[in-house]
Coordinates of C-alpha atoms in Angstrom, one line a residue:
Chain A
M1 CA -35.1 1.1 17.5
L2 CA -31.8 2.1 16.0
D3 CA -31.6 1.9 12.2
A4 CA -28.5 0.0 11.0
R5 CA -28.2 2.2 7.9
N6 CA -28.0 5.4 10.0
V7 CA -25.3 3.8 12.2
L8 CA -23.4 2.4 9.2
A9 CA -23.5 5.8 7.5
D10 CA -22.2 7.5 10.6
A11 CA -19.3 5.0 10.9
L12 CA -18.5 5.3 7.2
N13 CA -18.8 9.0 6.9
M14 CA -21.7 8.8 4.4
Q15 CA -25.3 9.9 4.1
A16 CA -27.8 7.2 5.3
E17 CA -29.7 7.4 2.0
D18 CA -26.5 6.4 0.2
V19 CA -26.4 3.1 2.1
P20 CA -28.8 0.7 0.2
E21 CA -31.2 -1.2 2.4
E22 CA -30.0 -4.6 1.2
A23 CA -26.4 -3.6 1.0
S24 CA -23.5 -5.9 1.7
M25 CA -19.9 -4.9 2.3
D26 CA -19.1 -5.4 -1.4
D27 CA -21.8 -2.9 -2.4
V28 CA -20.4 0.0 -0.4
P29 CA -16.9 1.1 -1.4
E30 CA -16.4 3.0 1.9
W31 CA -17.0 -0.3 3.8
D32 CA -13.4 -1.6 3.2
S33 CA -11.2 -3.2 5.9
L34 CA -10.6 0.1 7.8
G35 CA -14.3 1.1 7.3
H36 CA -15.2 -2.3 8.8
M37 CA -13.0 -1.5 11.8
R38 CA -14.9 1.8 12.2
V39 CA -18.2 0.0 12.0
V40 CA -17.1 -2.6 14.6
L41 CA -15.9 0.1 17.0
L42 CA -19.1 2.2 16.7
L43 CA -21.3 -0.9 17.1
E44 CA -19.4 -1.9 20.2
E45 CA -19.8 1.6 21.6
I46 CA -23.6 1.4 21.1
I47 CA -24.1 -2.1 22.5
G48 CA -21.6 -1.6 25.3
R49 CA -19.7 -4.8 24.8
S50 CA -16.9 -6.2 22.6
L51 CA -17.7 -8.3 19.6
N52 CA -16.1 -11.7 19.2
T53 CA -14.2 -12.8 16.0
E54 CA -17.2 -14.7 14.6
E55 CA -19.5 -11.7 15.1
I56 CA -17.0 -9.4 13.5
L57 CA -16.7 -11.7 10.5
S58 CA -20.5 -12.2 10.2
L59 CA -21.0 -8.4 10.2
D60 CA -21.0 -8.1 6.4
S61 CA -24.3 -6.5 5.4
V62 CA -26.9 -4.1 6.6
Q63 CA -29.1 -7.0 7.5
S64 CA -26.4 -8.8 9.7
F65 CA -25.6 -5.4 11.3
Q66 CA -29.3 -4.8 12.1
H67 CA -29.5 -8.4 13.5
I68 CA -26.6 -7.9 16.0
L69 CA -27.7 -4.4 16.9
D70 CA -31.3 -5.6 17.7
E71 CA -30.2 -8.7 19.5
S72 CA -27.6 -6.9 21.7
L73 CA -29.9 -4.1 22.5
T74 CA -32.7 -6.5 23.4
V75 CA -30.4 -8.4 25.7
A76 CA -29.2 -5.2 27.3
S77 CA -32.7 -4.0 28.0
Q78 CA -33.7 -7.4 29.5
V79 CA -30.7 -7.2 31.8
G80 CA -31.6 -3.7 32.7
E81 CA -35.2 -4.7 33.5
G82 CA -34.1 -7.7 35.5
S83 CA -31.7 -5.8 37.7
Chain B
M1 CA 19.0 -13.6 -16.7
M2 CA 19.7 -14.6 -13.1
F3 CA 16.1 -14.7 -12.2
S4 CA 15.2 -17.7 -14.3
T5 CA 17.0 -20.1 -12.0
G6 CA 18.6 -20.0 -8.6
Y7 CA 15.8 -20.5 -6.0
P8 CA 15.9 -24.3 -5.7
S9 CA 13.9 -24.5 -2.5
A10 CA 11.6 -21.5 -2.9
Q11 CA 7.9 -22.2 -2.8
I12 CA 4.7 -20.1 -2.9
T13 CA 1.4 -20.8 -1.1
N14 CA -1.5 -18.6 -1.9
L15 CA -4.0 -18.6 0.9
N16 CA -6.3 -16.4 -1.3
T17 CA -6.8 -19.3 -3.8
G18 CA -5.4 -22.3 -2.0
E19 CA -2.8 -22.9 -4.7
K20 CA 0.7 -24.2 -3.8
W21 CA 3.7 -23.8 -6.2
S22 CA 6.8 -25.8 -5.5
A23 CA 10.2 -24.5 -6.9
E24 CA 9.8 -27.0 -9.8
I25 CA 6.4 -25.7 -10.7
L26 CA 7.6 -22.1 -10.5
A27 CA 10.6 -22.8 -12.7
S28 CA 8.4 -24.6 -15.3
E29 CA 5.9 -21.8 -15.3
I30 CA 8.6 -19.2 -15.7
R31 CA 10.0 -21.0 -18.7
C32 CA 6.6 -21.4 -20.4
R33 CA 5.8 -17.7 -19.8
A34 CA 9.3 -16.5 -21.0
A35 CA 8.8 -18.5 -24.2
A36 CA 5.3 -17.0 -24.6
L37 CA 6.7 -13.5 -24.1
V38 CA 9.3 -14.1 -26.8
N39 CA 6.6 -15.6 -29.0
H40 CA 4.7 -12.3 -28.6
G41 CA 7.7 -10.4 -29.8
V42 CA 8.9 -9.0 -26.5
K43 CA 12.6 -8.1 -26.5
S44 CA 15.1 -7.5 -23.8
D45 CA 15.0 -3.7 -24.2
Q46 CA 11.2 -3.5 -23.9
R47 CA 8.8 -3.1 -21.0
V48 CA 5.9 -5.4 -19.9
M49 CA 3.2 -4.2 -17.6
I50 CA 1.7 -6.7 -15.1
C51 CA -1.7 -5.7 -13.7
H52 CA -3.0 -8.7 -11.7
D53 CA -2.8 -10.1 -8.2
G54 CA 0.2 -11.5 -6.4
G55 CA -0.4 -15.3 -6.7
G56 CA 2.1 -17.8 -8.1
A57 CA 1.2 -16.6 -11.6
F58 CA 2.2 -13.1 -10.8
F59 CA 5.7 -14.1 -9.7
A60 CA 6.0 -16.5 -12.7
D61 CA 5.1 -13.6 -15.1
L62 CA 7.5 -11.3 -13.3
F63 CA 10.4 -13.7 -13.3
A64 CA 9.7 -14.6 -17.0
I65 CA 10.0 -11.0 -17.9
W66 CA 13.3 -10.7 -16.1
S67 CA 14.5 -14.0 -17.5
I68 CA 14.4 -12.5 -21.0
G69 CA 16.1 -9.4 -19.7
A70 CA 13.0 -7.1 -20.2
C71 CA 11.7 -4.6 -17.7
A72 CA 8.5 -5.2 -15.6
I73 CA 6.0 -2.6 -14.6
C74 CA 3.9 -3.7 -11.7
T75 CA 0.6 -1.8 -11.3
N76 CA -2.4 -1.9 -9.1
P77 CA -4.8 -4.7 -10.2
A78 CA -7.6 -2.4 -9.1
S79 CA -6.5 0.4 -11.5
T80 CA -9.4 1.8 -13.5
P81 CA -9.2 1.5 -17.3
S82 CA -8.6 5.3 -17.3
E83 CA -5.6 5.0 -15.0
L84 CA -4.2 2.1 -17.0
R85 CA -4.5 3.9 -20.3
N86 CA -2.7 6.9 -18.7
L87 CA 0.1 4.7 -17.5
I88 CA 0.4 2.8 -20.8
S89 CA 0.4 6.0 -22.9
F90 CA 3.3 7.2 -20.7
A91 CA 5.4 4.1 -20.2
K92 CA 4.7 2.5 -23.5
P93 CA 5.0 -1.2 -22.6
S94 CA 5.0 -3.6 -25.5
L95 CA 2.6 -5.9 -23.6
L96 CA 0.0 -5.8 -20.8
I97 CA -0.6 -8.9 -18.7
T98 CA -3.9 -8.9 -16.7
A99 CA -6.0 -11.3 -14.7
N100 CA -7.8 -14.0 -16.7
S101 CA -11.1 -12.3 -16.8
R102 CA -10.2 -8.7 -17.4
Q103 CA -11.1 -7.0 -20.6
I104 CA -10.0 -3.4 -21.3
D105 CA -10.9 -1.4 -24.4
D106 CA -8.9 1.1 -26.4
L107 CA -5.4 0.0 -25.3
T108 CA -2.4 1.1 -27.3
C109 CA -0.4 -2.0 -26.5
L110 CA -0.9 -5.8 -26.9
H111 CA -3.0 -7.3 -24.1
V112 CA -2.7 -10.9 -22.9
Q113 CA -4.2 -12.7 -20.0
S114 CA -1.9 -14.4 -17.5
E115 CA -3.4 -17.8 -18.0
T116 CA -2.7 -17.7 -21.8
L117 CA 1.0 -17.1 -21.1
G118 CA 1.0 -20.0 -18.6
A119 CA -0.6 -22.3 -21.1
F120 CA 2.1 -21.7 -23.8
D121 CA 4.1 -24.9 -24.5
G122 CA 7.7 -23.6 -24.1
T123 CA 9.3 -27.0 -23.6
D124 CA 11.5 -27.0 -26.6
Y125 CA 11.7 -23.3 -27.0
V126 CA 15.2 -21.9 -27.1
L127 CA 15.2 -18.5 -25.4
P128 CA 17.5 -16.0 -27.2
L129 CA 20.5 -14.7 -25.3
S130 CA 19.4 -11.6 -23.4
E131 CA 21.2 -8.4 -24.3
S132 CA 20.4 -6.8 -21.0
N133 CA 23.0 -6.4 -18.2
L134 CA 23.0 -5.6 -14.5
D135 CA 22.4 -1.9 -15.2
S136 CA 19.5 -2.5 -17.5
D137 CA 16.0 -1.4 -16.3
A138 CA 14.4 -4.2 -14.3
L139 CA 11.4 -2.8 -12.5
I140 CA 9.2 0.3 -12.6
L141 CA 6.8 1.1 -9.8
F142 CA 4.5 4.0 -10.1
T143 CA 4.2 6.2 -7.0
S144 CA 1.7 8.4 -8.8
G145 CA -0.1 8.5 -12.1
T146 CA -3.8 8.6 -11.4
T147 CA -4.0 11.7 -13.5
G148 CA -1.4 13.9 -15.2
T149 CA 2.2 12.8 -15.7
P150 CA 3.0 9.6 -13.8
K151 CA 6.0 9.3 -11.5
G152 CA 7.6 5.9 -12.2
V153 CA 10.5 4.8 -10.1
V154 CA 13.0 2.8 -12.2
H155 CA 15.2 0.1 -10.6
S156 CA 18.0 -1.8 -12.4
F157 CA 18.8 -5.4 -11.9
R158 CA 21.8 -4.2 -9.9
S159 CA 19.8 -2.1 -7.5
L160 CA 17.2 -4.8 -6.9
L161 CA 19.8 -7.5 -6.3
A162 CA 21.6 -5.1 -3.9
R163 CA 18.4 -4.5 -2.0
V164 CA 17.5 -8.2 -1.7
A165 CA 21.0 -9.2 -0.7
L166 CA 21.1 -6.4 2.0
N167 CA 17.7 -7.5 3.3
Q168 CA 18.8 -11.1 3.5
A169 CA 22.0 -10.1 5.3
Y170 CA 20.3 -7.9 7.9
I171 CA 17.3 -10.2 8.4
G172 CA 18.9 -13.6 8.2
T173 CA 17.6 -16.6 6.2
G174 CA 16.3 -18.3 9.4
D175 CA 13.7 -15.6 10.1
L176 CA 12.5 -15.7 6.4
Q177 CA 11.7 -19.5 6.5
N178 CA 7.9 -19.0 6.4
T179 CA 7.2 -15.5 5.3
L180 CA 3.7 -14.2 5.2
C181 CA 2.7 -11.3 2.9
V182 CA -0.5 -9.4 3.6
L183 CA 0.5 -6.5 1.4
P184 CA -0.2 -5.7 -2.2
T185 CA 2.6 -6.6 -4.6
H186 CA 2.6 -3.4 -6.7
F187 CA 4.4 -1.5 -3.9
G188 CA 8.1 -1.8 -3.0
H189 CA 7.3 -2.8 0.6
G190 CA 5.1 -5.8 -0.4
L191 CA 6.9 -6.8 -3.6
I192 CA 10.6 -6.3 -2.8
G193 CA 10.7 -6.5 1.0
N194 CA 8.0 -9.0 1.8
C195 CA 8.1 -11.3 -1.3
L196 CA 11.3 -11.1 -3.4
T197 CA 13.5 -11.2 -0.3
P198 CA 12.3 -14.6 1.0
L199 CA 11.9 -16.1 -2.5
F200 CA 15.5 -15.2 -3.5
A201 CA 16.6 -16.7 -0.1
G202 CA 15.0 -19.9 -1.2
Q203 CA 12.3 -19.7 1.5
H204 CA 8.5 -20.2 1.6
L205 CA 6.3 -17.3 0.7
I206 CA 2.7 -17.4 1.9
L207 CA 0.4 -14.9 0.4
A208 CA -2.8 -13.6 2.2
N209 CA -3.2 -10.2 0.6
E210 CA -6.8 -10.2 -0.4
N211 CA -9.7 -9.3 1.9
V212 CA -7.5 -7.7 4.5
G213 CA -10.3 -7.5 7.1
R214 CA -10.9 -11.2 7.1
V215 CA -7.2 -11.9 7.2
A216 CA -6.8 -9.6 10.1
A217 CA -9.7 -11.2 12.0
R218 CA -8.1 -14.6 11.6
F219 CA -4.5 -13.5 11.8
G220 CA -3.5 -15.5 15.0
Q221 CA -4.9 -18.7 13.4
I222 CA -3.1 -18.1 10.2
L223 CA 0.2 -17.6 12.0
D224 CA -0.4 -20.9 13.9
D225 CA -1.6 -22.9 10.9
H226 CA 1.4 -21.9 8.7
Q227 CA 4.0 -21.5 11.5
I228 CA 4.8 -18.1 10.2
T229 CA 8.2 -16.8 11.1
F230 CA 8.2 -13.4 9.5
V231 CA 5.6 -10.8 8.5
S232 CA 5.8 -7.2 7.4
S233 CA 2.9 -4.9 7.4
V234 CA 1.7 -1.4 8.1
P235 CA 0.4 0.2 11.4
S236 CA -3.2 0.3 10.3
F237 CA -3.2 -3.5 9.6
W238 CA -2.0 -4.1 13.1
K239 CA -4.8 -2.0 14.5
L240 CA -7.2 -4.4 12.9
V241 CA -5.3 -7.5 14.1
V242 CA -5.0 -6.4 17.7
K243 CA -8.7 -5.5 17.8
M244 CA -10.1 -8.4 15.8
S245 CA -8.0 -11.5 16.2
P246 CA -7.2 -13.7 19.2
P247 CA -3.4 -13.9 19.5
P248 CA -1.5 -16.9 18.1
Q249 CA -1.1 -20.0 20.4
S250 CA 2.3 -21.0 19.1
Q251 CA 5.2 -18.7 19.2
S252 CA 6.4 -19.2 15.6
L253 CA 6.9 -15.5 14.9
H254 CA 10.6 -14.7 14.9
R255 CA 10.4 -11.2 13.5
V256 CA 7.8 -8.5 12.7
H257 CA 8.4 -5.5 10.5
V258 CA 6.1 -2.5 10.6
G259 CA 6.6 0.2 8.0
S260 CA 5.2 2.6 5.4
A261 CA 3.6 4.8 8.0
P262 CA 4.6 6.1 11.5
L263 CA 4.5 3.6 14.3
F264 CA 3.8 5.1 17.7
A265 CA 4.9 3.9 21.1
Q266 CA 1.6 2.6 22.4
Q267 CA 0.9 0.6 19.2
W268 CA 4.4 -0.9 19.3
S269 CA 3.7 -2.2 22.8
Q270 CA 0.3 -3.6 21.7
I271 CA 2.0 -5.5 18.8
V272 CA 4.7 -6.9 21.0
D273 CA 2.1 -8.1 23.5
W274 CA -0.1 -9.6 20.8
A275 CA 2.6 -11.2 18.7
Q276 CA 4.5 -12.5 21.8
T277 CA 7.8 -11.4 20.5
D278 CA 9.7 -8.2 21.2
R279 CA 11.4 -8.4 17.8
V280 CA 9.0 -5.9 16.3
F281 CA 11.0 -3.5 14.1
N282 CA 10.0 -0.1 13.0
M283 CA 11.1 0.1 9.4
Y284 CA 12.0 3.0 7.1
G285 CA 12.0 2.5 3.4
I286 CA 11.0 4.2 0.2
T287 CA 10.3 3.0 -3.3
E288 CA 13.3 4.9 -4.6
T289 CA 15.6 2.8 -2.4
A290 CA 13.7 -0.4 -3.2
N291 CA 12.1 -0.4 0.2
W292 CA 13.8 -0.9 3.6
I293 CA 16.9 1.2 4.3
S294 CA 16.8 1.3 8.1
A295 CA 15.3 -0.5 11.0
A296 CA 14.8 0.2 14.7
L297 CA 14.4 -2.5 17.3
P298 CA 13.1 -0.2 20.0
D299 CA 14.2 -0.3 23.6
V300 CA 11.2 -1.7 25.5
E301 CA 11.5 0.8 28.3
N302 CA 12.3 3.8 26.3
Y303 CA 10.5 3.8 23.0
E304 CA 10.7 7.0 21.1
S305 CA 8.2 7.7 18.3
G306 CA 10.0 8.3 15.0
D307 CA 12.9 6.0 15.8
I308 CA 14.0 4.3 12.6
G309 CA 17.2 3.0 14.0
Y310 CA 20.4 2.5 11.9
G311 CA 20.9 2.3 8.1
W312 CA 20.9 -1.0 6.3
G313 CA 24.0 -1.0 4.1
C314 CA 23.6 2.7 3.2
K315 CA 25.1 6.0 4.1
V316 CA 22.8 8.5 5.7
A317 CA 23.2 12.3 6.2
V318 CA 21.1 15.4 6.7
K319 CA 21.0 18.6 4.7
T320 CA 20.7 21.3 7.3
P321 CA 18.6 24.4 6.7
D322 CA 21.7 26.3 5.7
G323 CA 22.4 23.8 2.9
C324 CA 25.3 21.9 4.5
V325 CA 25.5 18.1 4.4
E326 CA 26.2 16.7 7.8
T327 CA 26.4 13.2 9.3
K328 CA 24.8 14.4 12.6
G329 CA 22.1 16.9 13.3
E330 CA 18.6 17.7 11.9
G331 CA 17.5 18.4 8.3
E332 CA 16.3 16.6 5.2
L333 CA 17.5 13.0 5.2
L334 CA 19.9 12.2 2.4
I335 CA 20.8 8.6 1.3
Q336 CA 23.5 6.9 -0.6
S337 CA 22.7 3.2 -1.3
P338 CA 23.6 0.5 -3.8
A339 CA 19.8 -0.1 -4.0
L340 CA 19.0 3.4 -5.2
M341 CA 16.7 3.8 -8.2
T342 CA 18.4 4.9 -11.4
R343 CA 15.8 7.6 -12.3
Y344 CA 12.2 8.6 -12.6
L345 CA 10.9 7.3 -15.9
Q346 CA 11.0 10.2 -18.5
R347 CA 11.2 12.8 -15.7
Q348 CA 14.7 14.1 -15.9
E349 CA 13.9 17.4 -14.1
L350 CA 12.2 15.5 -11.3
T351 CA 15.1 13.1 -11.1
D352 CA 17.6 16.0 -10.9
Q353 CA 15.6 17.5 -8.0
V354 CA 16.2 14.4 -5.9
L355 CA 19.5 13.0 -7.1
K356 CA 22.0 15.7 -6.6
G357 CA 25.5 16.0 -5.2
G358 CA 25.8 12.3 -5.0
W359 CA 22.8 12.0 -2.6
F360 CA 19.2 11.0 -2.9
H361 CA 17.1 13.7 -1.2
T362 CA 14.2 11.9 0.6
G363 CA 11.9 14.8 1.3
D364 CA 11.7 13.5 4.9
I365 CA 13.0 15.5 7.8
G366 CA 15.1 13.6 10.2
Q367 CA 17.6 13.8 13.0
I368 CA 20.8 11.8 13.2
R369 CA 22.1 11.5 16.8
E370 CA 25.6 11.2 18.0
D371 CA 25.6 7.4 17.9
G372 CA 24.2 7.4 14.3
R373 CA 20.6 6.5 15.3
I374 CA 18.1 8.1 13.0
F375 CA 14.7 9.6 13.9
L376 CA 12.0 10.8 11.6
V377 CA 10.6 14.2 12.6
G378 CA 8.5 15.4 9.6
R379 CA 8.1 15.7 5.9
H380 CA 8.8 18.3 3.3
K381 CA 6.1 17.1 1.0
Y382 CA 2.3 17.2 1.1
E383 CA 2.0 13.5 0.2
I384 CA -0.9 11.9 2.1
N385 CA -0.1 8.5 3.8
K386 CA -3.4 6.6 4.1
G387 CA -2.7 3.5 6.0
G388 CA 0.7 3.1 4.2
M389 CA -0.7 4.0 0.7
K390 CA 0.7 7.3 -0.6
V391 CA -1.5 9.7 -2.4
M392 CA -0.4 12.8 -4.1
P393 CA -3.0 15.6 -3.4
E394 CA -2.3 17.3 -6.7
E395 CA -3.6 14.3 -8.6
I396 CA -6.9 14.4 -6.8
D397 CA -7.2 18.1 -7.3
E398 CA -6.6 17.7 -11.0
L399 CA -9.2 15.0 -11.4
L400 CA -11.9 16.8 -9.5
E401 CA -11.3 20.0 -11.4
R402 CA -12.2 18.1 -14.6
H403 CA -15.7 17.7 -13.2
D404 CA -18.3 20.0 -14.7
S405 CA -19.7 21.1 -11.3
I406 CA -16.4 21.8 -9.6
E407 CA -14.6 25.0 -10.0
E408 CA -11.6 24.4 -7.6
A409 CA -10.4 21.6 -5.4
C410 CA -7.7 21.4 -2.7
T411 CA -6.9 18.0 -1.3
F412 CA -5.2 17.5 2.0
S413 CA -4.5 15.1 4.8
V414 CA -6.9 14.6 7.7
P415 CA -5.6 13.0 10.8
D416 CA -7.2 9.6 11.5
E417 CA -6.9 7.3 14.5
L418 CA -7.0 4.1 12.4
A419 CA -5.3 4.9 9.1
G420 CA -3.0 7.6 10.4
E421 CA -4.2 9.9 7.7
M422 CA -7.3 10.1 5.4
I423 CA -8.0 12.1 2.4
G424 CA -9.9 15.4 2.8
V425 CA -10.9 17.8 0.0
A426 CA -12.2 21.3 -0.1
V427 CA -14.3 22.0 -3.2
T428 CA -16.0 25.0 -4.6
G429 CA -18.8 24.6 -7.1
V430 CA -19.3 26.5 -10.3
S431 CA -22.7 27.5 -9.0
S432 CA -24.0 28.2 -5.5
L433 CA -26.0 24.9 -5.4
D434 CA -25.0 22.2 -3.1
L435 CA -22.8 19.6 -4.7
N436 CA -24.0 16.0 -4.6
I437 CA -21.0 14.3 -2.8
S438 CA -22.4 10.8 -3.4
D439 CA -22.5 11.4 -7.1
L440 CA -19.0 13.0 -7.0
K441 CA -17.6 9.9 -5.3
T442 CA -19.2 7.6 -7.8
W443 CA -17.8 9.7 -10.6
C444 CA -14.3 9.6 -9.1
R445 CA -14.4 5.8 -9.0
K446 CA -14.6 5.7 -12.7
Y447 CA -11.2 7.2 -13.0
I448 CA -9.2 6.3 -9.8
V449 CA -9.0 3.3 -7.5
S450 CA -11.5 3.5 -4.7
D451 CA -8.8 4.0 -2.0
K452 CA -7.9 7.3 -3.5
V453 CA -11.4 8.8 -3.5
P454 CA -11.5 11.5 -0.8
D455 CA -13.0 10.3 2.5
H456 CA -13.9 13.8 3.9
W457 CA -15.5 16.4 1.6
F458 CA -16.0 20.1 2.5
Q459 CA -17.9 22.3 0.1
V460 CA -16.8 25.8 0.8
D461 CA -17.6 29.2 -0.8
V462 CA -13.9 29.9 -1.4
I463 CA -10.7 28.0 -0.8
P464 CA -8.5 30.1 1.4
K465 CA -5.2 31.4 -0.1
N466 CA -2.3 33.4 1.2
E467 CA -1.6 37.0 0.3
R468 CA 0.2 35.9 -2.9
G469 CA -2.9 33.9 -4.0
K470 CA -1.3 30.5 -3.3
I471 CA -2.9 27.6 -1.6
N472 CA -1.3 26.2 1.5
R473 CA -2.8 22.8 2.0
A474 CA -2.2 22.7 5.7
D475 CA -4.1 26.0 6.1
V476 CA -7.0 24.7 4.0
A477 CA -7.1 21.6 6.1
A478 CA -7.1 23.6 9.4
Y479 CA -9.9 25.9 7.9
C480 CA -12.1 22.9 6.9
L481 CA -11.6 21.0 10.1
E482 CA -12.5 24.1 12.1
L483 CA -15.7 24.6 10.0
K484 CA -16.6 21.0 10.7
S485 CA -15.9 21.3 14.4
N486 CA -18.1 24.4 14.6
K487 CA -20.8 22.6 12.8
D488 CA -20.6 19.6 15.1

């Protein structure tokens, strides 16, 4: 399973240990509007699809990031198994 | 002065807070605040610093300062106490106005909160006749000042009025009818171009300049809901919009300005497609000319990057490498404009470097073609342009070299797909131990706004220098990026 903190740190040019486990956008100065765009682009690359506006807006914490990551990868693996 | 009245139909809607100010409310707030300023002892030859966000109260404070003939200094609301103290000690305002909740210790000037000014009962207050005139100082915008000696661009009432009048003449009042501002109001682009221009044309200013990511994600909806006719922004904002927001359903946009950073052909096409208008202008402006001085409406078929079109009520020339001033050809862009700053505050030597021979020397390298069309081709200076925000690398070096564990720092620009440029820094430590970059970033945020904290850090054994022992920032950048590339 991919760890959201590692992916976020990668997108935001940080060390994973500097991203608190319960962090929200407000807690991470690097996660500003441009940082958010980097996060969105990297997440889309990983899950292989575009996020919609509501998903982009809901993506505001490590927890919500992990949720979308897990959900999308689960769906992707189910599609893979079914095909 | 002329700013206390004269915009009978102007209104402000602040989408950040939901507040709506009619022209009547604005006029009443200006009057209360002007009376409060006089009550605090502010006189027409003095300066007042505003350090809060751009809602109705910001404009009421600004116009109140101008209505008593004083000079306003607009600063970044996110400035750290250290930055504010540096600016105050340099510019010596008689009063600082901040947001309602902000407390700052050890200030050398009087500090009031905006709400207190607005609550002053100025109904029967007779304002003294202002002793200022059109050539008095009206506005100071700092383009640097994080550390060391700040660089404050001083505009007179005359240069500001000239800029606003020229903007209105070139844009047209119809396009300004519902103007959206997504930019901060302590820069010339956001304040003068995007806000003062529609307000002085008696039009509706709609502010959505907080939480840029959310604004970008809902941008199409915002345009539809408020029937926005005009918006100006920076290329990095449009990258967010095109990626994150569905396009507008209505075609209310009459005009789009994109400026403060280079706009390339592909992005211009994306904006045209998304905004459903081909009236997307690439703008050129600098704080010293009170923002826009030229605009290009590109040819759809033949867009050329760097095209900044034709001057807006100014004379443009180039200084060729052999020192001649020519109206065609390539060289440093020179400007004559009625909207030109009067000087850099208390920096005569610096002023003399840029205002000479009757021309303002921009530091930008341009090309003027036979038909007078202007193209930007480069820059003289090392200034970093991070998504439209200008950062002077020397300031970051100076700050970092104050840190106990850093021996030497060299800040430079790093190319970035989204922001255009990001801030990179090469640092050497006083010992051979690895520097803790996370701690260094946290330390920086105590002294400078978060946006200026370097994004890419490179700890090196030695910062490369030329044979004369001087640092060339471009060489250091190339060295660090190659190190990174080898490591990756």
